[in-house]
């Protein structure tokens, strides 16, 4: 193919036809297009954008660049949730077993964290023995037998995205809505889903900083997900403040288990139940969100999702006895110190970005995709906006590898919190729901 003429066409703002896009993704995946040419094409897309039809063609071509999961006929719908990522976002961990207990099959293909955004796989890798990289065949087997799996993409799934994403990362072309949409949905469509709920976050610690930008992304994702044959909905959620009271890989596993045991923070439980409720309605298992919510609440209260969690862990090689021993510990990091409130009042701010940066710099996150991380460090016992606090009371605990790092994080976290005389008006966690024609 003459790729140069396609670069020129996009550079000049012309529209490509679906067959051209299909061919270029095929050639790129086969290693026949050089990275410097593809980088030029991506930059042309960044500035010129893609039409809806071009974006759809890109998404489908990327999906078809590798294996697409295919599940045996079964009355249980195949569903998933995807989050655009944030600080303390551990929803996937309790949600997958809850969905399995509600009669779904859940092939939750997840990623690692980068920068301040935590990654589901990093959290799970803090569990002794856990295998986050099963083969395609084993993914299908676990989903069929257990109902849910949470794991990484195999090398055979969506190889086009692997190459393109790495290239976008080093050419400043990540923040392009058509490229983001094609990247996210190609991977979700390759899971063979019938329904998908998207958690599109906005705020200081989100990919999209404003609600307007998040809405624009969510609307495109919802439209194209549905066009790709997956019943897709999105919730727009607030990422000004962290989700839950813990950020850091193992600390978030602990909080997820608390959620499965009917304890833990209210906002985490709220979002888990909301995602489950939408999927129940999307798949026609219940007619209304209210009925779905009751079903999801009863299921969580029954304790079966907690057992399902153990079943999923065991199927993925975890040492359950070691995991449960670890869960019983107050902390696993060598040093834990407290951040105390300088005055009495109400917490008015708990800045998710400052918190995320502090956790990353404690070693809980990474600057490059290859970097090692420390699973034990992070922050917990966070006090959240509108909660009352007394001078000297606990605002957060810092879990660190050594005292110097703990002190540095503590100094930084002082800037994450604000205290006011009156309780602030709390922003809703779920700001909007974007449904197919909404
Ligand atoms: N997440 C993805 O998987 N792809 C993007 O392009 C951005 C976020």
PDB file of N, CA, C and O in Angstrom, residues 90-145:
ATOM      1  N   UNK A  90     -10.773   1.112  42.767  1.00  0.00           N
ATOM      2  CA  UNK A  90     -10.608  -0.346  42.853  1.00  0.00           C
ATOM      3  C   UNK A  90     -11.916  -1.074  42.543  1.00  0.00           C
ATOM      4  O   UNK A  90     -12.098  -2.233  42.910  1.00  0.00           O
ATOM      5  N   UNK A  91     -12.844  -0.396  41.863  1.00  0.00           N
ATOM      6  CA  UNK A  91     -14.188  -0.928  41.630  1.00  0.00           C
ATOM      7  C   UNK A  91     -14.172  -2.318  40.994  1.00  0.00           C
ATOM      8  O   UNK A  91     -14.960  -3.198  41.354  1.00  0.00           O
ATOM      9  N   UNK A  92     -13.244  -2.536  40.050  1.00  0.00           N
ATOM     10  CA  UNK A  92     -13.225  -3.827  39.334  1.00  0.00           C
ATOM     11  C   UNK A  92     -13.109  -5.014  40.274  1.00  0.00           C
ATOM     12  O   UNK A  92     -13.664  -6.082  39.995  1.00  0.00           O
ATOM     13  N   UNK A  93     -12.363  -4.836  41.368  1.00  0.00           N
ATOM     14  CA  UNK A  93     -12.073  -5.991  42.241  1.00  0.00           C
ATOM     15  C   UNK A  93     -13.334  -6.551  42.890  1.00  0.00           C
ATOM     16  O   UNK A  93     -13.622  -7.748  42.747  1.00  0.00           O
ATOM     17  N   UNK A  94     -14.138  -5.727  43.576  1.00  0.00           N
ATOM     18  CA  UNK A  94     -15.387  -6.299  44.096  1.00  0.00           C
ATOM     19  C   UNK A  94     -16.457  -6.516  43.028  1.00  0.00           C
ATOM     20  O   UNK A  94     -17.310  -7.398  43.171  1.00  0.00           O
ATOM     21  N   UNK A  95     -16.404  -5.724  41.943  1.00  0.00           N
ATOM     22  CA  UNK A  95     -17.479  -5.812  40.940  1.00  0.00           C
ATOM     23  C   UNK A  95     -17.475  -7.150  40.197  1.00  0.00           C
ATOM     24  O   UNK A  95     -18.547  -7.732  39.970  1.00  0.00           O
ATOM     25  N   UNK A  96     -16.296  -7.639  39.806  1.00  0.00           N
ATOM     26  CA  UNK A  96     -16.256  -8.870  39.001  1.00  0.00           C
ATOM     27  C   UNK A  96     -16.934 -10.044  39.730  1.00  0.00           C
ATOM     28  O   UNK A  96     -17.821 -10.691  39.153  1.00  0.00           O
ATOM     29  N   UNK A  97     -16.574 -10.332  41.003  1.00  0.00           N
ATOM     30  CA  UNK A  97     -17.272 -11.442  41.669  1.00  0.00           C
ATOM     31  C   UNK A  97     -18.753 -11.172  41.920  1.00  0.00           C
ATOM     32  O   UNK A  97     -19.573 -12.097  41.870  1.00  0.00           O
ATOM     33  N   UNK A  98     -19.101  -9.893  42.157  1.00  0.00           N
ATOM     34  CA  UNK A  98     -20.530  -9.574  42.341  1.00  0.00           C
ATOM     35  C   UNK A  98     -21.290  -9.901  41.049  1.00  0.00           C
ATOM     36  O   UNK A  98     -22.362 -10.526  41.085  1.00  0.00           O
ATOM     37  N   UNK A  99     -20.741  -9.508  39.914  1.00  0.00           N
ATOM     38  CA  UNK A  99     -21.417  -9.765  38.632  1.00  0.00           C
ATOM     39  C   UNK A  99     -21.529 -11.269  38.372  1.00  0.00           C
ATOM     40  O   UNK A  99     -22.558 -11.749  37.875  1.00  0.00           O
ATOM     41  N   UNK A 100     -20.471 -11.999  38.706  1.00  0.00           N
ATOM     42  CA  UNK A 100     -20.537 -13.463  38.497  1.00  0.00           C
ATOM     43  C   UNK A 100     -21.679 -14.057  39.310  1.00  0.00           C
ATOM     44  O   UNK A 100     -22.404 -14.939  38.836  1.00  0.00           O
ATOM     45  N   UNK A 101     -21.861 -13.555  40.543  1.00  0.00           N
ATOM     46  CA  UNK A 101     -22.942 -14.074  41.395  1.00  0.00           C
ATOM     47  C   UNK A 101     -24.315 -13.619  40.913  1.00  0.00           C
ATOM     48  O   UNK A 101     -25.327 -14.215  41.266  1.00  0.00           O
ATOM     49  N   UNK A 102     -24.356 -12.549  40.132  1.00  0.00           N
ATOM     50  CA  UNK A 102     -25.633 -12.080  39.580  1.00  0.00           C
ATOM     51  C   UNK A 102     -25.972 -12.786  38.262  1.00  0.00           C
ATOM     52  O   UNK A 102     -26.930 -12.425  37.589  1.00  0.00           O
ATOM     53  N   UNK A 103     -25.153 -13.747  37.892  1.00  0.00           N
ATOM     54  CA  UNK A 103     -25.485 -14.541  36.702  1.00  0.00           C
ATOM     55  C   UNK A 103     -24.857 -14.040  35.416  1.00  0.00           C
ATOM     56  O   UNK A 103     -25.380 -14.298  34.329  1.00  0.00           O
ATOM     57  N   UNK A 104     -23.724 -13.339  35.530  1.00  0.00           N
ATOM     58  CA  UNK A 104     -23.003 -12.889  34.335  1.00  0.00           C
ATOM     59  C   UNK A 104     -21.711 -13.684  34.183  1.00  0.00           C
ATOM     60  O   UNK A 104     -21.213 -14.282  35.135  1.00  0.00           O
ATOM     61  N   UNK A 105     -21.157 -13.614  32.978  1.00  0.00           N
ATOM     62  CA  UNK A 105     -19.774 -14.056  32.765  1.00  0.00           C
ATOM     63  C   UNK A 105     -18.934 -12.803  32.534  1.00  0.00           C
ATOM     64  O   UNK A 105     -19.338 -11.928  31.751  1.00  0.00           O
ATOM     65  N   UNK A 106     -17.787 -12.730  33.203  1.00  0.00           N
ATOM     66  CA  UNK A 106     -17.018 -11.481  33.217  1.00  0.00           C
ATOM     67  C   UNK A 106     -15.542 -11.725  32.857  1.00  0.00           C
ATOM     68  O   UNK A 106     -14.749 -12.077  33.714  1.00  0.00           O
ATOM     69  N   UNK A 107     -15.180 -11.519  31.585  1.00  0.00           N
ATOM     70  CA  UNK A 107     -13.758 -11.595  31.231  1.00  0.00           C
ATOM     71  C   UNK A 107     -13.141 -10.207  31.364  1.00  0.00           C
ATOM     72  O   UNK A 107     -13.081  -9.462  30.398  1.00  0.00           O
ATOM     73  N   UNK A 108     -12.747  -9.855  32.579  1.00  0.00           N
ATOM     74  CA  UNK A 108     -12.312  -8.474  32.835  1.00  0.00           C
ATOM     75  C   UNK A 108     -10.830  -8.336  32.489  1.00  0.00           C
ATOM     76  O   UNK A 108      -9.965  -8.664  33.281  1.00  0.00           O
ATOM     77  N   UNK A 109     -10.568  -7.865  31.271  1.00  0.00           N
ATOM     78  CA  UNK A 109      -9.184  -7.696  30.832  1.00  0.00           C
ATOM     79  C   UNK A 109      -8.738  -6.300  31.249  1.00  0.00           C
ATOM     80  O   UNK A 109      -9.325  -5.305  30.827  1.00  0.00           O
ATOM     81  N   UNK A 110      -7.711  -6.257  32.077  1.00  0.00           N
ATOM     82  CA  UNK A 110      -7.335  -4.986  32.721  1.00  0.00           C
ATOM     83  C   UNK A 110      -5.887  -4.639  32.420  1.00  0.00           C
ATOM     84  O   UNK A 110      -5.158  -5.430  31.836  1.00  0.00           O
ATOM     85  N   UNK A 111      -5.500  -3.444  32.898  1.00  0.00           N
ATOM     86  CA  UNK A 111      -4.140  -2.984  32.601  1.00  0.00           C
ATOM     87  C   UNK A 111      -3.371  -2.629  33.864  1.00  0.00           C
ATOM     88  O   UNK A 111      -3.898  -2.683  34.976  1.00  0.00           O
ATOM     89  N   UNK A 112      -2.105  -2.262  33.651  1.00  0.00           N
ATOM     90  CA  UNK A 112      -1.257  -1.811  34.748  1.00  0.00           C
ATOM     91  C   UNK A 112      -1.382  -0.298  34.890  1.00  0.00           C
ATOM     92  O   UNK A 112      -1.824   0.385  33.969  1.00  0.00           O
ATOM     93  N   UNK A 113      -0.945   0.211  36.027  1.00  0.00           N
ATOM     94  CA  UNK A 113      -1.015   1.648  36.252  1.00  0.00           C
ATOM     95  C   UNK A 113       0.147   2.375  35.615  1.00  0.00           C
ATOM     96  O   UNK A 113       1.210   1.796  35.404  1.00  0.00           O
ATOM     97  N   UNK A 114      -0.099   3.644  35.298  1.00  0.00           N
ATOM     98  CA  UNK A 114       0.977   4.495  34.790  1.00  0.00           C
ATOM     99  C   UNK A 114       0.743   5.879  35.384  1.00  0.00           C
ATOM    100  O   UNK A 114      -0.382   6.354  35.409  1.00  0.00           O
ATOM    101  N   UNK A 115       1.818   6.514  35.890  1.00  0.00           N
ATOM    102  CA  UNK A 115       1.666   7.835  36.489  1.00  0.00           C
ATOM    103  C   UNK A 115       0.865   7.731  37.771  1.00  0.00           C
ATOM    104  O   UNK A 115       1.088   6.832  38.576  1.00  0.00           O
ATOM    105  N   UNK A 116      -0.113   8.630  37.942  1.00  0.00           N
ATOM    106  CA  UNK A 116      -0.845   8.627  39.217  1.00  0.00           C
ATOM    107  C   UNK A 116      -2.028   7.676  39.208  1.00  0.00           C
ATOM    108  O   UNK A 116      -2.672   7.474  40.213  1.00  0.00           O
ATOM    109  N   UNK A 117      -2.333   7.119  38.032  1.00  0.00           N
ATOM    110  CA  UNK A 117      -3.494   6.237  37.933  1.00  0.00           C
ATOM    111  C   UNK A 117      -3.106   4.819  38.316  1.00  0.00           C
ATOM    112  O   UNK A 117      -2.188   4.253  37.741  1.00  0.00           O
ATOM    113  N   UNK A 118      -3.824   4.269  39.286  1.00  0.00           N
ATOM    114  CA  UNK A 118      -3.533   2.899  39.707  1.00  0.00           C
ATOM    115  C   UNK A 118      -4.021   1.912  38.656  1.00  0.00           C
ATOM    116  O   UNK A 118      -4.928   2.205  37.889  1.00  0.00           O
ATOM    117  N   UNK A 119      -3.403   0.751  38.596  1.00  0.00           N
ATOM    118  CA  UNK A 119      -3.820  -0.263  37.629  1.00  0.00           C
ATOM    119  C   UNK A 119      -4.361  -1.489  38.357  1.00  0.00           C
ATOM    120  O   UNK A 119      -3.789  -1.929  39.367  1.00  0.00           O
ATOM    121  N   UNK A 120      -5.463  -2.024  37.837  1.00  0.00           N
ATOM    122  CA  UNK A 120      -6.084  -3.189  38.470  1.00  0.00           C
ATOM    123  C   UNK A 120      -5.101  -4.360  38.585  1.00  0.00           C
ATOM    124  O   UNK A 120      -5.052  -5.044  39.611  1.00  0.00           O
ATOM    125  N   UNK A 121      -4.298  -4.572  37.545  1.00  0.00           N
ATOM    126  CA  UNK A 121      -3.377  -5.717  37.587  1.00  0.00           C
ATOM    127  C   UNK A 121      -2.325  -5.551  38.674  1.00  0.00           C
ATOM    128  O   UNK A 121      -1.922  -6.523  39.320  1.00  0.00           O
ATOM    129  N   UNK A 122      -1.862  -4.321  38.886  1.00  0.00           N
ATOM    130  CA  UNK A 122      -0.870  -4.094  39.951  1.00  0.00           C
ATOM    131  C   UNK A 122      -1.471  -4.429  41.311  1.00  0.00           C
ATOM    132  O   UNK A 122      -0.807  -5.021  42.158  1.00  0.00           O
ATOM    133  N   UNK A 123      -2.717  -4.046  41.497  1.00  0.00           N
ATOM    134  CA  UNK A 123      -3.366  -4.344  42.773  1.00  0.00           C
ATOM    135  C   UNK A 123      -3.409  -5.861  42.972  1.00  0.00           C
ATOM    136  O   UNK A 123      -3.047  -6.388  44.027  1.00  0.00           O
ATOM    137  N   UNK A 124      -3.844  -6.582  41.938  1.00  0.00           N
ATOM    138  CA  UNK A 124      -3.983  -8.043  42.063  1.00  0.00           C
ATOM    139  C   UNK A 124      -2.630  -8.735  42.205  1.00  0.00           C
ATOM    140  O   UNK A 124      -2.521  -9.783  42.841  1.00  0.00           O
ATOM    141  N   UNK A 125      -1.602  -8.149  41.610  1.00  0.00           N
ATOM    142  CA  UNK A 125      -0.271  -8.750  41.716  1.00  0.00           C
ATOM    143  C   UNK A 125       0.282  -8.661  43.139  1.00  0.00           C
ATOM    144  O   UNK A 125       1.304  -9.283  43.439  1.00  0.00           O
ATOM    145  N   UNK A 126      -0.375  -7.893  44.011  1.00  0.00           N
ATOM    146  CA  UNK A 126       0.070  -7.846  45.412  1.00  0.00           C
ATOM    147  C   UNK A 126      -0.453  -9.052  46.192  1.00  0.00           C
ATOM    148  O   UNK A 126      -0.139  -9.227  47.361  1.00  0.00           O
ATOM    149  N   UNK A 127      -1.255  -9.891  45.555  1.00  0.00           N
ATOM    150  CA  UNK A 127      -1.824 -11.081  46.216  1.00  0.00           C
ATOM    151  C   UNK A 127      -0.868 -12.255  46.017  1.00  0.00           C
ATOM    152  O   UNK A 127      -0.503 -12.569  44.876  1.00  0.00           O
ATOM    153  N   UNK A 128      -0.447 -12.926  47.107  1.00  0.00           N
ATOM    154  CA  UNK A 128       0.535 -14.004  46.968  1.00  0.00           C
ATOM    155  C   UNK A 128       0.098 -15.069  45.959  1.00  0.00           C
ATOM    156  O   UNK A 128      -1.013 -15.603  46.055  1.00  0.00           O
ATOM    157  N   UNK A 129       0.947 -15.329  44.988  1.00  0.00           N
ATOM    158  CA  UNK A 129       0.719 -16.418  44.022  1.00  0.00           C
ATOM    159  C   UNK A 129      -0.183 -16.074  42.855  1.00  0.00           C
ATOM    160  O   UNK A 129      -0.310 -16.861  41.912  1.00  0.00           O
ATOM    161  N   UNK A 130      -0.838 -14.934  42.869  1.00  0.00           N
ATOM    162  CA  UNK A 130      -1.848 -14.612  41.850  1.00  0.00           C
ATOM    163  C   UNK A 130      -1.222 -14.522  40.452  1.00  0.00           C
ATOM    164  O   UNK A 130      -0.204 -13.875  40.261  1.00  0.00           O
ATOM    165  N   UNK A 131      -1.856 -15.197  39.481  1.00  0.00           N
ATOM    166  CA  UNK A 131      -1.376 -15.150  38.095  1.00  0.00           C
ATOM    167  C   UNK A 131      -2.274 -14.224  37.287  1.00  0.00           C
ATOM    168  O   UNK A 131      -3.416 -14.566  36.973  1.00  0.00           O
ATOM    169  N   UNK A 132      -1.733 -13.056  36.923  1.00  0.00           N
ATOM    170  CA  UNK A 132      -2.549 -12.084  36.178  1.00  0.00           C
ATOM    171  C   UNK A 132      -2.393 -12.257  34.672  1.00  0.00           C
ATOM    172  O   UNK A 132      -2.881 -11.443  33.909  1.00  0.00           O
ATOM    173  N   UNK A 133      -1.698 -13.327  34.246  1.00  0.00           N
ATOM    174  CA  UNK A 133      -1.456 -13.501  32.800  1.00  0.00           C
ATOM    175  C   UNK A 133      -1.860 -14.879  32.287  1.00  0.00           C
ATOM    176  O   UNK A 133      -1.039 -15.583  31.672  1.00  0.00           O
ATOM    177  N   UNK A 134      -3.077 -15.317  32.528  1.00  0.00           N
ATOM    178  CA  UNK A 134      -3.462 -16.617  31.962  1.00  0.00           C
ATOM    179  C   UNK A 134      -3.551 -16.558  30.435  1.00  0.00           C
ATOM    180  O   UNK A 134      -3.689 -15.478  29.860  1.00  0.00           O
ATOM    181  N   UNK A 135      -3.473 -17.721  29.811  1.00  0.00           N
ATOM    182  CA  UNK A 135      -3.588 -17.794  28.349  1.00  0.00           C
ATOM    183  C   UNK A 135      -5.042 -17.538  27.933  1.00  0.00           C
ATOM    184  O   UNK A 135      -5.960 -17.595  28.768  1.00  0.00           O
ATOM    185  N   UNK A 136      -5.237 -17.329  26.640  1.00  0.00           N
ATOM    186  CA  UNK A 136      -6.597 -17.126  26.120  1.00  0.00           C
ATOM    187  C   UNK A 136      -7.491 -18.313  26.491  1.00  0.00           C
ATOM    188  O   UNK A 136      -8.634 -18.136  26.940  1.00  0.00           O
ATOM    189  N   UNK A 137      -6.976 -19.519  26.333  1.00  0.00           N
ATOM    190  CA  UNK A 137      -7.774 -20.729  26.609  1.00  0.00           C
ATOM    191  C   UNK A 137      -8.159 -20.780  28.095  1.00  0.00           C
ATOM    192  O   UNK A 137      -9.281 -21.114  28.452  1.00  0.00           O
ATOM    193  N   UNK A 138      -7.195 -20.434  28.945  1.00  0.00           N
ATOM    194  CA  UNK A 138      -7.453 -20.481  30.392  1.00  0.00           C
ATOM    195  C   UNK A 138      -8.436 -19.374  30.807  1.00  0.00           C
ATOM    196  O   UNK A 138      -9.274 -19.579  31.682  1.00  0.00           O
ATOM    197  N   UNK A 139      -8.351 -18.205  30.149  1.00  0.00           N
ATOM    198  CA  UNK A 139      -9.313 -17.122  30.447  1.00  0.00           C
ATOM    199  C   UNK A 139     -10.734 -17.650  30.216  1.00  0.00           C
ATOM    200  O   UNK A 139     -11.627 -17.506  31.066  1.00  0.00           O
ATOM    201  N   UNK A 140     -10.924 -18.301  29.074  1.00  0.00           N
ATOM    202  CA  UNK A 140     -12.266 -18.808  28.739  1.00  0.00           C
ATOM    203  C   UNK A 140     -12.692 -19.881  29.735  1.00  0.00           C
ATOM    204  O   UNK A 140     -13.832 -19.886  30.219  1.00  0.00           O
ATOM    205  N   UNK A 141     -11.747 -20.747  30.085  1.00  0.00           N
ATOM    206  CA  UNK A 141     -12.066 -21.835  31.037  1.00  0.00           C
ATOM    207  C   UNK A 141     -12.483 -21.257  32.400  1.00  0.00           C
ATOM    208  O   UNK A 141     -13.479 -21.681  32.986  1.00  0.00           O
ATOM    209  N   UNK A 142     -11.725 -20.259  32.882  1.00  0.00           N
ATOM    210  CA  UNK A 142     -12.057 -19.689  34.209  1.00  0.00           C
ATOM    211  C   UNK A 142     -13.413 -18.982  34.146  1.00  0.00           C
ATOM    212  O   UNK A 142     -14.246 -19.121  35.045  1.00  0.00           O
ATOM    213  N   UNK A 143     -13.644 -18.231  33.078  1.00  0.00           N
ATOM    214  CA  UNK A 143     -14.926 -17.520  32.956  1.00  0.00           C
ATOM    215  C   UNK A 143     -16.082 -18.528  32.940  1.00  0.00           C
ATOM    216  O   UNK A 143     -17.099 -18.344  33.622  1.00  0.00           O
ATOM    217  N   UNK A 144     -15.915 -19.606  32.195  1.00  0.00           N
ATOM    218  CA  UNK A 144     -16.993 -20.607  32.117  1.00  0.00           C
ATOM    219  C   UNK A 144     -17.227 -21.287  33.471  1.00  0.00           C
ATOM    220  O   UNK A 144     -18.358 -21.500  33.886  1.00  0.00           O
ATOM    221  N   UNK A 145     -16.124 -21.590  34.194  1.00  0.00           N
ATOM    222  CA  UNK A 145     -16.265 -22.366  35.438  1.00  0.00           C
ATOM    223  C   UNK A 145     -16.557 -21.512  36.655  1.00  0.00           C
ATOM    224  O   UNK A 145     -17.323 -21.901  37.528  1.00  0.00           O
TER     225      UNK A 145
END
